[in-house]
Amino acid sequence: IRTGGTGKPTSIVGELSVDGKLVQGMGSGNGPIDAFVTALNSALGTDIDVIDYAEHAMGAGKAATAVAYVESRTADDLVRWGIGTA
């Protein structure tokens, strides 16, 4: 992730594993979530939008992990939830 600074776009380049195959995605947006969604849509040929996002730490200190919750909507108006940890 490359943050452009105040008023500048954020860019992301990443690899996704889709059915065992690596797919590269690139995108930019007004922040890391927008950039990621743009990259995801580009790599997968989808039209997903993030409705809500929340995260919190699962411990204390620099080695703490975190959990993120994402609510998304597809182009055909299906709402989906995702949860991930890092």
mmCIF file of N, CA, C and O in Angstrom, residues 26-56:
data_model
loop_
_atom_site.group_PDB
_atom_site.id
_atom_site.type_symbol
_atom_site.label_atom_id
_atom_site.label_comp_id
_atom_site.label_asym_id
_atom_site.label_seq_id
_atom_site.Cartn_x
_atom_site.Cartn_y
_atom_site.Cartn_z
ATOM 1 N N MET A 26 -4.507 -4.333 -8.926
ATOM 2 C CA MET A 26 -3.947 -3.004 -8.666
ATOM 3 C C MET A 26 -5.116 -2.024 -8.626
ATOM 4 O O MET A 26 -6.067 -2.146 -9.393
ATOM 5 N N GLY A 27 -5.028 -1.072 -7.703
ATOM 6 C CA GLY A 27 -6.074 -0.074 -7.628
ATOM 7 C C GLY A 27 -5.634 1.135 -6.850
ATOM 8 O O GLY A 27 -4.629 1.112 -6.149
ATOM 9 N N SER A 28 -6.387 2.202 -6.965
ATOM 10 C CA SER A 28 -6.135 3.403 -6.168
ATOM 11 C C SER A 28 -7.479 3.965 -5.738
ATOM 12 O O SER A 28 -8.515 3.676 -6.326
ATOM 13 N N GLY A 29 -7.441 4.748 -4.677
ATOM 14 C CA GLY A 29 -8.663 5.332 -4.153
ATOM 15 C C GLY A 29 -8.348 6.394 -3.120
ATOM 16 O O GLY A 29 -7.186 6.740 -2.896
ATOM 17 N N ASN A 30 -9.382 6.868 -2.432
ATOM 18 C CA ASN A 30 -9.188 7.942 -1.465
ATOM 19 C C ASN A 30 -8.664 7.447 -0.127
ATOM 20 O O ASN A 30 -8.451 8.229 0.786
ATOM 21 N N GLY A 31 -8.427 6.157 0.007
ATOM 22 C CA GLY A 31 -7.860 5.548 1.208
ATOM 23 C C GLY A 31 -7.588 4.084 0.949
ATOM 24 O O GLY A 31 -7.875 3.569 -0.136
ATOM 25 N N PRO A 32 -7.032 3.364 1.930
ATOM 26 C CA PRO A 32 -6.655 1.970 1.709
ATOM 27 C C PRO A 32 -7.827 1.043 1.385
ATOM 28 O O PRO A 32 -7.683 0.132 0.584
ATOM 29 N N ILE A 33 -8.984 1.248 1.987
ATOM 30 C CA ILE A 33 -10.126 0.377 1.708
ATOM 31 C C ILE A 33 -10.629 0.609 0.291
ATOM 32 O O ILE A 33 -10.877 -0.340 -0.460
ATOM 33 N N ASP A 34 -10.766 1.860 -0.096
ATOM 34 C CA ASP A 34 -11.210 2.188 -1.463
ATOM 35 C C ASP A 34 -10.218 1.644 -2.489
ATOM 36 O O ASP A 34 -10.618 1.064 -3.503
ATOM 37 N N ALA A 35 -8.919 1.774 -2.226
ATOM 38 C CA ALA A 35 -7.896 1.252 -3.140
ATOM 39 C C ALA A 35 -7.981 -0.269 -3.240
ATOM 40 O O ALA A 35 -7.892 -0.838 -4.333
ATOM 41 N N PHE A 36 -8.182 -0.945 -2.098
ATOM 42 C CA PHE A 36 -8.286 -2.404 -2.100
ATOM 43 C C PHE A 36 -9.507 -2.868 -2.886
ATOM 44 O O PHE A 36 -9.432 -3.798 -3.682
ATOM 45 N N VAL A 37 -10.663 -2.229 -2.673
ATOM 46 C CA VAL A 37 -11.881 -2.612 -3.379
ATOM 47 C C VAL A 37 -11.718 -2.398 -4.884
ATOM 48 O O VAL A 37 -12.137 -3.235 -5.683
ATOM 49 N N THR A 38 -11.076 -1.307 -5.273
ATOM 50 C CA THR A 38 -10.811 -1.062 -6.694
ATOM 51 C C THR A 38 -9.923 -2.159 -7.269
ATOM 52 O O THR A 38 -10.183 -2.677 -8.361
ATOM 53 N N ALA A 39 -8.888 -2.557 -6.536
ATOM 54 C CA ALA A 39 -7.990 -3.629 -6.986
ATOM 55 C C ALA A 39 -8.727 -4.960 -7.069
ATOM 56 O O ALA A 39 -8.564 -5.717 -8.027
ATOM 57 N N LEU A 40 -9.548 -5.248 -6.078
ATOM 58 C CA LEU A 40 -10.321 -6.489 -6.056
ATOM 59 C C LEU A 40 -11.278 -6.559 -7.246
ATOM 60 O O LEU A 40 -11.330 -7.566 -7.955
ATOM 61 N N ASN A 41 -12.010 -5.487 -7.483
ATOM 62 C CA ASN A 41 -12.941 -5.453 -8.613
ATOM 63 C C ASN A 41 -12.216 -5.596 -9.941
ATOM 64 O O ASN A 41 -12.683 -6.288 -10.847
ATOM 65 N N SER A 42 -11.063 -4.963 -10.059
ATOM 66 C CA SER A 42 -10.268 -5.050 -11.284
ATOM 67 C C SER A 42 -9.757 -6.469 -11.523
ATOM 68 O O SER A 42 -9.841 -6.994 -12.625
ATOM 69 N N ALA A 43 -9.241 -7.099 -10.478
ATOM 70 C CA ALA A 43 -8.655 -8.434 -10.614
ATOM 71 C C ALA A 43 -9.698 -9.506 -10.873
ATOM 72 O O ALA A 43 -9.450 -10.445 -11.622
ATOM 73 N N LEU A 44 -10.878 -9.352 -10.270
ATOM 74 C CA LEU A 44 -11.890 -10.398 -10.354
ATOM 75 C C LEU A 44 -13.021 -10.088 -11.325
ATOM 76 O O LEU A 44 -13.896 -10.920 -11.542
ATOM 77 N N GLY A 45 -13.034 -8.885 -11.882
ATOM 78 C CA GLY A 45 -14.102 -8.509 -12.790
ATOM 79 C C GLY A 45 -15.441 -8.376 -12.083
ATOM 80 O O GLY A 45 -16.483 -8.677 -12.646
ATOM 81 N N THR A 46 -15.404 -7.934 -10.826
ATOM 82 C CA THR A 46 -16.619 -7.794 -10.030
ATOM 83 C C THR A 46 -16.971 -6.320 -9.856
ATOM 84 O O THR A 46 -16.244 -5.436 -10.297
ATOM 85 N N ASP A 47 -18.089 -6.077 -9.203
ATOM 86 C CA ASP A 47 -18.521 -4.715 -8.884
ATOM 87 C C ASP A 47 -19.024 -4.715 -7.444
ATOM 88 O O ASP A 47 -20.220 -4.629 -7.189
ATOM 89 N N ILE A 48 -18.093 -4.863 -6.503
ATOM 90 C CA ILE A 48 -18.406 -4.919 -5.074
ATOM 91 C C ILE A 48 -18.175 -3.540 -4.474
ATOM 92 O O ILE A 48 -17.226 -2.849 -4.828
ATOM 93 N N ASP A 49 -19.039 -3.148 -3.547
ATOM 94 C CA ASP A 49 -18.871 -1.885 -2.837
ATOM 95 C C ASP A 49 -18.905 -2.163 -1.336
ATOM 96 O O ASP A 49 -19.681 -3.015 -0.883
ATOM 97 N N VAL A 50 -18.094 -1.474 -0.568
ATOM 98 C CA VAL A 50 -18.082 -1.623 0.885
ATOM 99 C C VAL A 50 -19.132 -0.702 1.484
ATOM 100 O O VAL A 50 -19.145 0.497 1.228
ATOM 101 N N ILE A 51 -20.028 -1.284 2.277
ATOM 102 C CA ILE A 51 -21.071 -0.526 2.963
ATOM 103 C C ILE A 51 -20.583 -0.084 4.336
ATOM 104 O O ILE A 51 -20.798 1.034 4.762
ATOM 105 N N ASP A 52 -19.919 -0.997 5.061
ATOM 106 C CA ASP A 52 -19.450 -0.700 6.410
ATOM 107 C C ASP A 52 -18.176 -1.481 6.683
ATOM 108 O O ASP A 52 -17.972 -2.568 6.126
ATOM 109 N N TYR A 53 -17.336 -0.928 7.546
ATOM 110 C CA TYR A 53 -16.058 -1.541 7.891
ATOM 111 C C TYR A 53 -15.746 -1.196 9.340
ATOM 112 O O TYR A 53 -15.931 -0.046 9.755
ATOM 113 N N ALA A 54 -15.295 -2.178 10.106
ATOM 114 C CA ALA A 54 -14.870 -1.935 11.483
ATOM 115 C C ALA A 54 -13.718 -2.875 11.800
ATOM 116 O O ALA A 54 -13.615 -3.963 11.229
ATOM 117 N N GLU A 55 -12.846 -2.441 12.686
ATOM 118 C CA GLU A 55 -11.743 -3.301 13.114
ATOM 119 C C GLU A 55 -11.399 -2.999 14.560
ATOM 120 O O GLU A 55 -11.702 -1.922 15.071
ATOM 121 N N HIS A 56 -10.759 -3.970 15.205
ATOM 122 C CA HIS A 56 -10.246 -3.742 16.550
ATOM 123 C C HIS A 56 -9.118 -4.722 16.852
ATOM 124 O O HIS A 56 -9.011 -5.782 16.235
#
